[in-house]
Amino acid sequence: MTPRTDYHVHPDYSIDAAPVQIRDYCQTAVELGLTEICFTTHIELDPVRGALDNFVMCNGERLSVFNHAWLDRYFQEIAQAQQEFQAHLKIKAGIEVGYNRGCEQHVAELTSAYPFDFVLGAIHSLDHIAISSRRESPRYFRNHTLAELQQEYFTTLAEMVASGLFDCIAHVDLYRRYGLKHYGPEILTIHHGALEPIFADMARRGMGLEVNTSNRRVGLKDFHPTREILTLAARAGIKIFTVGSDAHSLNQLGAHIDEALALLKDLNLRHHVFTLRQAAPC
Ligand SMILES: [Zn+2]
Ligand SMILES: [Zn+2]
């Protein structure tokens, strides 16, 4: 049977997640029959957005992401859970970094100071505005043409990949989640010609691509990315794929994972797990 994994889970350290602790996610993962989960606490490092989102929650307190005290507790909590659930569930320590130009040195320091299993890179903001936010994104869309969005998104993505700091790219077509309503269906084709060379670079570097199921929660049918984009990734030579629910609360854990696994299987692609940043096929 295919191992059922969820490689994108936000425990209570992420500022926009429900106050659900690592242990509670693990308990639920066992009940759901998942075999492995990876916690991916979310950090944003853009100093321009400092007052908005350069924080993590730690023991009920808001801490600056630049204060690494939270990581000691995070790794300790994960180690405790690994011990408690070792007979039933593999538990990995990951992080989701919202990439911005200029964050590279901090990410390099962070990931060399702590034994992460999995470092997930994501683009949540362009021009210092969160395009991942229903509330904030219209401000970006109103002030940028689709050509500008295309240019800025894919340039940023190419830089994030070329930084060599990330194991895998999260929800690579997230721009269409809220952008579709503003720009119309034309947004569904802006990756043509732009994404292929980036995928080729990811393949050369042995990087992974995530299938993120969270779109279902906002009423969209496709996962991030679409089947068409997954096909492009495979054609470019990407071999490493992960599946993640992007759970921000307990009831979202493992949601639609089986469908994502079936999609990968249908495309003859394999989902992977990571240990100390080394990928292995399931
Ligand atoms: Zn994300
Ligand atoms: Zn996330």
PDB file of C-alpha atoms and ligand atoms in Angstrom:
ATOM      1  CA  MET A   1       0.000   0.000   0.000  1.00  0.00           C
ATOM      2  CA  THR A   2       1.194   3.529  -0.771  1.00  0.00           C
ATOM      3  CA  PRO A   3       2.581   5.239   2.323  1.00  0.00           C
ATOM      4  CA  ARG A   4       0.288   8.148   3.150  1.00  0.00           C
ATOM      5  CA  THR A   5       2.281  11.272   3.947  1.00  0.00           C
ATOM      6  CA  ASP A   6       1.434  14.899   4.697  1.00  0.00           C
ATOM      7  CA  TYR A   7       4.458  17.127   4.147  1.00  0.00           C
ATOM      8  CA  HIS A   8       2.941  20.540   4.817  1.00  0.00           C
ATOM      9  CA  VAL A   9       1.539  21.010   8.328  1.00  0.00           C
ATOM     10  CA  HIS A  10       1.388  24.237  10.336  1.00  0.00           C
ATOM     11  CA  PRO A  11       1.387  23.731  14.098  1.00  0.00           C
ATOM     12  CA  ASP A  12       0.753  26.525  16.587  1.00  0.00           C
ATOM     13  CA  TYR A  13       4.114  28.180  15.848  1.00  0.00           C
ATOM     14  CA  SER A  14       2.786  29.700  12.610  1.00  0.00           C
ATOM     15  CA  ILE A  15       1.076  33.024  13.344  1.00  0.00           C
ATOM     16  CA  ASP A  16      -1.910  32.265  11.112  1.00  0.00           C
ATOM     17  CA  ALA A  17      -2.463  28.695  12.363  1.00  0.00           C
ATOM     18  CA  ALA A  18      -4.966  27.434  14.919  1.00  0.00           C
ATOM     19  CA  PRO A  19      -3.499  26.830  18.411  1.00  0.00           C
ATOM     20  CA  VAL A  20      -3.001  23.106  17.801  1.00  0.00           C
ATOM     21  CA  GLN A  21       0.136  21.565  19.221  1.00  0.00           C
ATOM     22  CA  ILE A  22       2.531  19.193  17.507  1.00  0.00           C
ATOM     23  CA  ARG A  23       1.454  16.303  19.726  1.00  0.00           C
ATOM     24  CA  ASP A  24      -2.213  16.766  18.788  1.00  0.00           C
ATOM     25  CA  TYR A  25      -1.424  16.723  15.071  1.00  0.00           C
ATOM     26  CA  CYS A  26       0.561  13.509  15.580  1.00  0.00           C
ATOM     27  CA  GLN A  27      -2.296  11.865  17.469  1.00  0.00           C
ATOM     28  CA  THR A  28      -4.723  12.777  14.682  1.00  0.00           C
ATOM     29  CA  ALA A  29      -2.252  11.622  12.007  1.00  0.00           C
ATOM     30  CA  VAL A  30      -2.191   8.182  13.622  1.00  0.00           C
ATOM     31  CA  GLU A  31      -5.999   8.108  13.752  1.00  0.00           C
ATOM     32  CA  LEU A  32      -6.133   9.053  10.061  1.00  0.00           C
ATOM     33  CA  GLY A  33      -3.715   6.268   9.144  1.00  0.00           C
ATOM     34  CA  LEU A  34      -0.992   8.593   7.887  1.00  0.00           C
ATOM     35  CA  THR A  35       2.464   7.025   7.925  1.00  0.00           C
ATOM     36  CA  GLU A  36       4.595  10.165   8.008  1.00  0.00           C
ATOM     37  CA  ILE A  37       4.065  13.875   8.571  1.00  0.00           C
ATOM     38  CA  CYS A  38       6.384  16.830   8.308  1.00  0.00           C
ATOM     39  CA  PHE A  39       5.807  20.023  10.267  1.00  0.00           C
ATOM     40  CA  THR A  40       6.509  23.132   8.206  1.00  0.00           C
ATOM     41  CA  THR A  41       6.277  26.170  10.450  1.00  0.00           C
ATOM     42  CA  HIS A  42       5.923  29.236   8.295  1.00  0.00           C
ATOM     43  CA  ILE A  43       8.305  32.188   8.484  1.00  0.00           C
ATOM     44  CA  GLU A  44       8.326  35.438   6.532  1.00  0.00           C
ATOM     45  CA  LEU A  45      11.596  37.380   6.524  1.00  0.00           C
ATOM     46  CA  ASP A  46      10.862  40.496   4.437  1.00  0.00           C
ATOM     47  CA  PRO A  47      11.818  43.425   6.709  1.00  0.00           C
ATOM     48  CA  VAL A  48       9.425  45.735   4.799  1.00  0.00           C
ATOM     49  CA  ARG A  49       6.603  43.519   6.121  1.00  0.00           C
ATOM     50  CA  GLY A  50       8.208  43.322   9.552  1.00  0.00           C
ATOM     51  CA  ALA A  51       5.318  44.749  11.514  1.00  0.00           C
ATOM     52  CA  LEU A  52       2.859  42.478   9.654  1.00  0.00           C
ATOM     53  CA  ASP A  53       4.302  38.997   9.631  1.00  0.00           C
ATOM     54  CA  ASN A  54       7.956  38.578  10.721  1.00  0.00           C
ATOM     55  CA  PHE A  55       6.754  36.597  13.744  1.00  0.00           C
ATOM     56  CA  VAL A  56       6.266  33.132  15.120  1.00  0.00           C
ATOM     57  CA  MET A  57       4.203  32.052  18.107  1.00  0.00           C
ATOM     58  CA  CYS A  58       6.116  30.294  20.836  1.00  0.00           C
ATOM     59  CA  ASN A  59       4.477  29.095  24.021  1.00  0.00           C
ATOM     60  CA  GLY A  60       1.644  31.593  23.503  1.00  0.00           C
ATOM     61  CA  GLU A  61       4.029  34.477  22.925  1.00  0.00           C
ATOM     62  CA  ARG A  62       4.711  36.374  19.704  1.00  0.00           C
ATOM     63  CA  LEU A  63       8.447  36.231  18.939  1.00  0.00           C
ATOM     64  CA  SER A  64      10.424  37.843  16.135  1.00  0.00           C
ATOM     65  CA  VAL A  65      11.426  35.263  13.497  1.00  0.00           C
ATOM     66  CA  PHE A  66      14.937  36.597  13.896  1.00  0.00           C
ATOM     67  CA  ASN A  67      14.984  35.417  17.519  1.00  0.00           C
ATOM     68  CA  HIS A  68      15.834  31.725  17.206  1.00  0.00           C
ATOM     69  CA  ALA A  69      14.718  30.821  20.714  1.00  0.00           C
ATOM     70  CA  TRP A  70      11.550  29.340  19.195  1.00  0.00           C
ATOM     71  CA  LEU A  71      13.560  26.790  17.219  1.00  0.00           C
ATOM     72  CA  ASP A  72      15.030  25.201  20.333  1.00  0.00           C
ATOM     73  CA  ARG A  73      11.521  24.578  21.637  1.00  0.00           C
ATOM     74  CA  TYR A  74      10.259  23.491  18.195  1.00  0.00           C
ATOM     75  CA  PHE A  75      12.944  20.836  17.767  1.00  0.00           C
ATOM     76  CA  GLN A  76      12.513  19.686  21.362  1.00  0.00           C
ATOM     77  CA  GLU A  77       8.765  19.291  20.911  1.00  0.00           C
ATOM     78  CA  ILE A  78       9.241  17.362  17.665  1.00  0.00           C
ATOM     79  CA  ALA A  79      11.824  15.085  19.327  1.00  0.00           C
ATOM     80  CA  GLN A  80       9.362  14.325  22.146  1.00  0.00           C
ATOM     81  CA  ALA A  81       6.639  13.485  19.640  1.00  0.00           C
ATOM     82  CA  GLN A  82       9.036  11.282  17.648  1.00  0.00           C
ATOM     83  CA  GLN A  83       9.691   9.303  20.775  1.00  0.00           C
ATOM     84  CA  GLU A  84       6.077   9.048  21.839  1.00  0.00           C
ATOM     85  CA  PHE A  85       4.743   8.013  18.407  1.00  0.00           C
ATOM     86  CA  GLN A  86       7.724   6.034  17.113  1.00  0.00           C
ATOM     87  CA  ALA A  87       5.779   2.806  16.757  1.00  0.00           C
ATOM     88  CA  HIS A  88       3.065   4.388  14.606  1.00  0.00           C
ATOM     89  CA  LEU A  89       4.228   7.497  12.809  1.00  0.00           C
ATOM     90  CA  LYS A  90       7.350   9.053  11.342  1.00  0.00           C
ATOM     91  CA  ILE A  91       7.592  12.747  12.247  1.00  0.00           C
ATOM     92  CA  LYS A  92       9.847  15.204  10.465  1.00  0.00           C
ATOM     93  CA  ALA A  93      11.055  18.715  11.250  1.00  0.00           C
ATOM     94  CA  GLY A  94      10.585  21.153   8.411  1.00  0.00           C
ATOM     95  CA  ILE A  95      10.066  24.817   7.717  1.00  0.00           C
ATOM     96  CA  GLU A  96       8.215  26.822   5.076  1.00  0.00           C
ATOM     97  CA  VAL A  97      10.123  29.956   4.162  1.00  0.00           C
ATOM     98  CA  GLY A  98       8.278  32.731   2.390  1.00  0.00           C
ATOM     99  CA  TYR A  99      10.991  33.820  -0.011  1.00  0.00           C
ATOM    100  CA  ASN A 100      11.894  37.454  -0.576  1.00  0.00           C
ATOM    101  CA  ARG A 101      14.967  38.868  -2.245  1.00  0.00           C
ATOM    102  CA  GLY A 102      17.492  39.467   0.528  1.00  0.00           C
ATOM    103  CA  CYS A 103      16.471  36.635   2.860  1.00  0.00           C
ATOM    104  CA  GLU A 104      19.165  34.266   1.592  1.00  0.00           C
ATOM    105  CA  GLN A 105      21.782  34.781   4.259  1.00  0.00           C
ATOM    106  CA  HIS A 106      19.311  34.389   7.077  1.00  0.00           C
ATOM    107  CA  VAL A 107      17.875  31.187   5.569  1.00  0.00           C
ATOM    108  CA  ALA A 108      21.399  29.809   5.110  1.00  0.00           C
ATOM    109  CA  GLU A 109      22.234  30.526   8.748  1.00  0.00           C
ATOM    110  CA  LEU A 110      18.985  29.081  10.022  1.00  0.00           C
ATOM    111  CA  THR A 111      19.236  25.871   8.042  1.00  0.00           C
ATOM    112  CA  SER A 112      22.849  25.254   8.958  1.00  0.00           C
ATOM    113  CA  ALA A 113      22.226  25.900  12.670  1.00  0.00           C
ATOM    114  CA  TYR A 114      19.306  23.430  12.994  1.00  0.00           C
ATOM    115  CA  PRO A 115      18.930  19.845  11.730  1.00  0.00           C
ATOM    116  CA  PHE A 116      15.942  20.358   9.457  1.00  0.00           C
ATOM    117  CA  ASP A 117      14.655  17.384   7.504  1.00  0.00           C
ATOM    118  CA  PHE A 118      12.872  19.496   4.915  1.00  0.00           C
ATOM    119  CA  VAL A 119      13.114  23.122   3.782  1.00  0.00           C
ATOM    120  CA  LEU A 120      10.145  24.223   1.728  1.00  0.00           C
ATOM    121  CA  GLY A 121      10.373  27.441  -0.276  1.00  0.00           C
ATOM    122  CA  ALA A 122       7.312  29.482  -1.187  1.00  0.00           C
ATOM    123  CA  ILE A 123       6.381  32.806  -2.727  1.00  0.00           C
ATOM    124  CA  HIS A 124       3.632  34.438  -0.703  1.00  0.00           C
ATOM    125  CA  SER A 125       4.392  38.102  -1.432  1.00  0.00           C
ATOM    126  CA  LEU A 126       5.285  40.183  -4.452  1.00  0.00           C
ATOM    127  CA  ASP A 127       6.276  43.811  -4.132  1.00  0.00           C
ATOM    128  CA  HIS A 128       5.895  43.319  -0.338  1.00  0.00           C
ATOM    129  CA  ILE A 129       2.172  42.503  -0.702  1.00  0.00           C
ATOM    130  CA  ALA A 130       0.781  39.078   0.227  1.00  0.00           C
ATOM    131  CA  ILE A 131      -0.746  37.643  -2.948  1.00  0.00           C
ATOM    132  CA  SER A 132      -1.546  34.580  -0.827  1.00  0.00           C
ATOM    133  CA  SER A 133      -4.016  36.622   1.216  1.00  0.00           C
ATOM    134  CA  ARG A 134      -7.631  37.088   0.181  1.00  0.00           C
ATOM    135  CA  ARG A 135      -7.653  40.410   1.984  1.00  0.00           C
ATOM    136  CA  GLU A 136      -4.303  41.827   0.831  1.00  0.00           C
ATOM    137  CA  SER A 137      -3.956  40.450  -2.693  1.00  0.00           C
ATOM    138  CA  PRO A 138      -6.450  42.825  -4.430  1.00  0.00           C
ATOM    139  CA  ARG A 139      -4.076  45.678  -3.589  1.00  0.00           C
ATOM    140  CA  TYR A 140      -1.347  43.987  -5.654  1.00  0.00           C
ATOM    141  CA  PHE A 141      -3.700  42.967  -8.479  1.00  0.00           C
ATOM    142  CA  ARG A 142      -5.201  46.463  -8.831  1.00  0.00           C
ATOM    143  CA  ASN A 143      -1.772  48.033  -9.278  1.00  0.00           C
ATOM    144  CA  HIS A 144      -0.154  45.482 -11.597  1.00  0.00           C
ATOM    145  CA  THR A 145      -0.944  44.207 -15.063  1.00  0.00           C
ATOM    146  CA  LEU A 146      -0.968  40.463 -15.650  1.00  0.00           C
ATOM    147  CA  ALA A 147       2.324  40.859 -17.562  1.00  0.00           C
ATOM    148  CA  GLU A 148       3.852  42.526 -14.499  1.00  0.00           C
ATOM    149  CA  LEU A 149       2.594  39.769 -12.204  1.00  0.00           C
ATOM    150  CA  GLN A 150       4.026  37.182 -14.594  1.00  0.00           C
ATOM    151  CA  GLN A 151       7.373  38.947 -14.820  1.00  0.00           C
ATOM    152  CA  GLU A 152       7.713  39.483 -11.074  1.00  0.00           C
ATOM    153  CA  TYR A 153       6.463  36.062  -9.976  1.00  0.00           C
ATOM    154  CA  PHE A 154       8.623  33.984 -12.283  1.00  0.00           C
ATOM    155  CA  THR A 155      11.729  36.141 -11.809  1.00  0.00           C
ATOM    156  CA  THR A 156      11.359  35.711  -8.048  1.00  0.00           C
ATOM    157  CA  LEU A 157      10.771  31.974  -8.446  1.00  0.00           C
ATOM    158  CA  ALA A 158      13.891  31.603 -10.609  1.00  0.00           C
ATOM    159  CA  GLU A 159      15.931  33.434  -7.960  1.00  0.00           C
ATOM    160  CA  MET A 160      14.514  31.298  -5.162  1.00  0.00           C
ATOM    161  CA  VAL A 161      15.438  28.118  -7.044  1.00  0.00           C
ATOM    162  CA  ALA A 162      18.894  29.432  -7.991  1.00  0.00           C
ATOM    163  CA  SER A 163      19.620  30.302  -4.345  1.00  0.00           C
ATOM    164  CA  GLY A 164      20.052  26.566  -3.755  1.00  0.00           C
ATOM    165  CA  LEU A 165      18.602  26.964  -0.263  1.00  0.00           C
ATOM    166  CA  PHE A 166      15.397  24.973  -0.694  1.00  0.00           C
ATOM    167  CA  ASP A 167      14.577  21.286  -1.035  1.00  0.00           C
ATOM    168  CA  CYS A 168      11.185  21.717  -2.593  1.00  0.00           C
ATOM    169  CA  ILE A 169       8.872  24.434  -3.935  1.00  0.00           C
ATOM    170  CA  ALA A 170       5.436  24.815  -2.360  1.00  0.00           C
ATOM    171  CA  HIS A 171       2.188  25.575  -4.265  1.00  0.00           C
ATOM    172  CA  VAL A 172       4.039  26.840  -7.353  1.00  0.00           C
ATOM    173  CA  ASP A 173       0.951  28.370  -9.017  1.00  0.00           C
ATOM    174  CA  LEU A 174      -0.488  30.040  -5.922  1.00  0.00           C
ATOM    175  CA  TYR A 175      -0.834  33.340  -7.810  1.00  0.00           C
ATOM    176  CA  ARG A 176      -3.930  32.011  -9.553  1.00  0.00           C
ATOM    177  CA  ARG A 177      -5.829  31.324  -6.317  1.00  0.00           C
ATOM    178  CA  TYR A 178      -6.993  34.896  -5.857  1.00  0.00           C
ATOM    179  CA  GLY A 179      -5.644  36.230  -9.154  1.00  0.00           C
ATOM    180  CA  LEU A 180      -8.135  34.291 -11.296  1.00  0.00           C
ATOM    181  CA  LYS A 181     -11.036  36.433 -10.135  1.00  0.00           C
ATOM    182  CA  HIS A 182      -9.187  39.649 -10.937  1.00  0.00           C
ATOM    183  CA  TYR A 183      -7.397  38.803 -14.198  1.00  0.00           C
ATOM    184  CA  GLY A 184      -9.715  36.113 -15.575  1.00  0.00           C
ATOM    185  CA  PRO A 185      -8.730  32.808 -17.208  1.00  0.00           C
ATOM    186  CA  GLU A 186      -5.742  34.369 -18.963  1.00  0.00           C
ATOM    187  CA  ILE A 187      -3.863  33.891 -15.673  1.00  0.00           C
ATOM    188  CA  LEU A 188      -4.028  30.129 -16.202  1.00  0.00           C
ATOM    189  CA  THR A 189      -1.534  30.323 -19.068  1.00  0.00           C
ATOM    190  CA  ILE A 190       1.041  32.851 -17.819  1.00  0.00           C
ATOM    191  CA  HIS A 191       3.409  30.030 -16.848  1.00  0.00           C
ATOM    192  CA  HIS A 192       3.835  28.968 -20.480  1.00  0.00           C
ATOM    193  CA  GLY A 193       7.421  29.627 -21.485  1.00  0.00           C
ATOM    194  CA  ALA A 194       8.307  30.999 -18.044  1.00  0.00           C
ATOM    195  CA  LEU A 195       8.089  27.878 -15.920  1.00  0.00           C
ATOM    196  CA  GLU A 196       9.823  25.366 -18.195  1.00  0.00           C
ATOM    197  CA  PRO A 197      13.382  26.768 -17.764  1.00  0.00           C
ATOM    198  CA  ILE A 198      12.835  27.055 -13.996  1.00  0.00           C
ATOM    199  CA  PHE A 199      11.686  23.444 -13.847  1.00  0.00           C
ATOM    200  CA  ALA A 200      14.767  22.457 -15.859  1.00  0.00           C
ATOM    201  CA  ASP A 201      16.949  24.181 -13.255  1.00  0.00           C
ATOM    202  CA  MET A 202      15.059  22.435 -10.434  1.00  0.00           C
ATOM    203  CA  ALA A 203      15.594  19.090 -12.139  1.00  0.00           C
ATOM    204  CA  ARG A 204      19.329  19.766 -12.504  1.00  0.00           C
ATOM    205  CA  ARG A 205      19.504  20.620  -8.816  1.00  0.00           C
ATOM    206  CA  GLY A 206      17.479  17.588  -7.737  1.00  0.00           C
ATOM    207  CA  MET A 207      14.790  19.778  -6.205  1.00  0.00           C
ATOM    208  CA  GLY A 208      11.271  18.688  -5.452  1.00  0.00           C
ATOM    209  CA  LEU A 209       7.850  20.063  -6.302  1.00  0.00           C
ATOM    210  CA  GLU A 210       4.897  19.959  -3.943  1.00  0.00           C
ATOM    211  CA  VAL A 211       1.339  18.924  -4.702  1.00  0.00           C
ATOM    212  CA  ASN A 212      -0.607  21.130  -2.283  1.00  0.00           C
ATOM    213  CA  THR A 213      -4.241  20.202  -1.667  1.00  0.00           C
ATOM    214  CA  SER A 214      -5.342  23.372   0.144  1.00  0.00           C
ATOM    215  CA  ASN A 215      -7.103  24.833  -2.895  1.00  0.00           C
ATOM    216  CA  ARG A 216     -10.039  22.568  -2.143  1.00  0.00           C
ATOM    217  CA  ARG A 217     -10.660  24.586   1.002  1.00  0.00           C
ATOM    218  CA  VAL A 218     -11.223  27.740  -1.027  1.00  0.00           C
ATOM    219  CA  GLY A 219     -13.593  25.944  -3.368  1.00  0.00           C
ATOM    220  CA  LEU A 220     -11.215  25.391  -6.301  1.00  0.00           C
ATOM    221  CA  LYS A 221     -11.039  22.018  -7.992  1.00  0.00           C
ATOM    222  CA  ASP A 222      -7.387  21.816  -9.004  1.00  0.00           C
ATOM    223  CA  PHE A 223      -4.555  21.270  -6.605  1.00  0.00           C
ATOM    224  CA  HIS A 224      -1.515  23.561  -6.571  1.00  0.00           C
ATOM    225  CA  PRO A 225      -0.163  22.988  -9.121  1.00  0.00           C
ATOM    226  CA  THR A 226      -2.552  21.843 -11.832  1.00  0.00           C
ATOM    227  CA  ARG A 227      -2.184  18.507 -13.577  1.00  0.00           C
ATOM    228  CA  GLU A 228      -0.910  20.360 -16.642  1.00  0.00           C
ATOM    229  CA  ILE A 229       1.910  21.994 -14.637  1.00  0.00           C
ATOM    230  CA  LEU A 230       2.799  18.659 -13.019  1.00  0.00           C
ATOM    231  CA  THR A 231       3.137  17.210 -16.511  1.00  0.00           C
ATOM    232  CA  LEU A 232       5.505  20.051 -17.451  1.00  0.00           C
ATOM    233  CA  ALA A 233       7.542  19.345 -14.311  1.00  0.00           C
ATOM    234  CA  ALA A 234       7.842  15.679 -15.200  1.00  0.00           C
ATOM    235  CA  ARG A 235       8.782  16.539 -18.771  1.00  0.00           C
ATOM    236  CA  ALA A 236      11.527  18.865 -17.467  1.00  0.00           C
ATOM    237  CA  GLY A 237      12.963  15.949 -15.499  1.00  0.00           C
ATOM    238  CA  ILE A 238      11.775  16.709 -11.958  1.00  0.00           C
ATOM    239  CA  LYS A 239      11.569  13.401 -10.117  1.00  0.00           C
ATOM    240  CA  ILE A 240      10.889  14.431  -6.544  1.00  0.00           C
ATOM    241  CA  PHE A 241       7.342  15.262  -5.494  1.00  0.00           C
ATOM    242  CA  THR A 242       5.764  15.737  -2.084  1.00  0.00           C
ATOM    243  CA  VAL A 243       2.127  15.971  -1.058  1.00  0.00           C
ATOM    244  CA  GLY A 244       0.885  18.389   1.574  1.00  0.00           C
ATOM    245  CA  SER A 245      -2.442  19.563   2.960  1.00  0.00           C
ATOM    246  CA  ASP A 246      -1.085  22.911   4.210  1.00  0.00           C
ATOM    247  CA  ALA A 247      -3.131  22.198   7.355  1.00  0.00           C
ATOM    248  CA  HIS A 248      -3.634  25.205   9.600  1.00  0.00           C
ATOM    249  CA  SER A 249      -6.053  23.337  11.870  1.00  0.00           C
ATOM    250  CA  LEU A 250      -6.619  19.764  12.986  1.00  0.00           C
ATOM    251  CA  ASN A 251      -9.542  19.055  10.654  1.00  0.00           C
ATOM    252  CA  GLN A 252      -7.379  19.979   7.630  1.00  0.00           C
ATOM    253  CA  LEU A 253      -4.666  17.420   8.357  1.00  0.00           C
ATOM    254  CA  GLY A 254      -4.332  14.891   5.536  1.00  0.00           C
ATOM    255  CA  ALA A 255      -7.249  16.417   3.616  1.00  0.00           C
ATOM    256  CA  HIS A 256      -7.396  15.218  -0.037  1.00  0.00           C
ATOM    257  CA  ILE A 257      -3.984  13.558   0.302  1.00  0.00           C
ATOM    258  CA  ASP A 258      -5.280  10.333  -1.231  1.00  0.00           C
ATOM    259  CA  GLU A 259      -6.460  12.194  -4.334  1.00  0.00           C
ATOM    260  CA  ALA A 260      -3.085  13.915  -4.660  1.00  0.00           C
ATOM    261  CA  LEU A 261      -1.323  10.552  -4.366  1.00  0.00           C
ATOM    262  CA  ALA A 262      -3.652   9.094  -6.992  1.00  0.00           C
ATOM    263  CA  LEU A 263      -2.897  12.017  -9.317  1.00  0.00           C
ATOM    264  CA  LEU A 264       0.849  11.439  -8.990  1.00  0.00           C
ATOM    265  CA  LYS A 265       0.388   7.740  -9.593  1.00  0.00           C
ATOM    266  CA  ASP A 266      -1.712   8.451 -12.649  1.00  0.00           C
ATOM    267  CA  LEU A 267       1.128  10.579 -14.051  1.00  0.00           C
ATOM    268  CA  ASN A 268       3.642   7.875 -13.179  1.00  0.00           C
ATOM    269  CA  LEU A 269       5.342  10.138 -10.611  1.00  0.00           C
ATOM    270  CA  ARG A 270       6.462   9.218  -7.114  1.00  0.00           C
ATOM    271  CA  HIS A 271       5.973  11.053  -3.884  1.00  0.00           C
ATOM    272  CA  HIS A 272       8.960  11.379  -1.602  1.00  0.00           C
ATOM    273  CA  VAL A 273       9.892  11.856   2.027  1.00  0.00           C
ATOM    274  CA  PHE A 274      12.908  13.703   3.387  1.00  0.00           C
ATOM    275  CA  THR A 275      15.388  12.947   6.146  1.00  0.00           C
ATOM    276  CA  LEU A 276      17.983  15.577   7.000  1.00  0.00           C
ATOM    277  CA  ARG A 277      17.248  17.147   3.613  1.00  0.00           C
ATOM    278  CA  GLN A 278      17.831  13.975   1.608  1.00  0.00           C
ATOM    279  CA  ALA A 279      14.888  12.807  -0.483  1.00  0.00           C
ATOM    280  CA  ALA A 280      13.789   9.180  -0.698  1.00  0.00           C
ATOM    281  CA  PRO A 281      10.967   7.753  -2.800  1.00  0.00           C
ATOM    282  CA  CYS A 282       8.002   6.228  -0.964  1.00  0.00           C
TER     283      CYS A 282
HETATM  284 ZN    ZN B   1       2.599  28.645   1.636  1.00  0.00          ZN
HETATM  285 ZN    ZN B   2       1.908  26.604   4.283  1.00  0.00          ZN
END
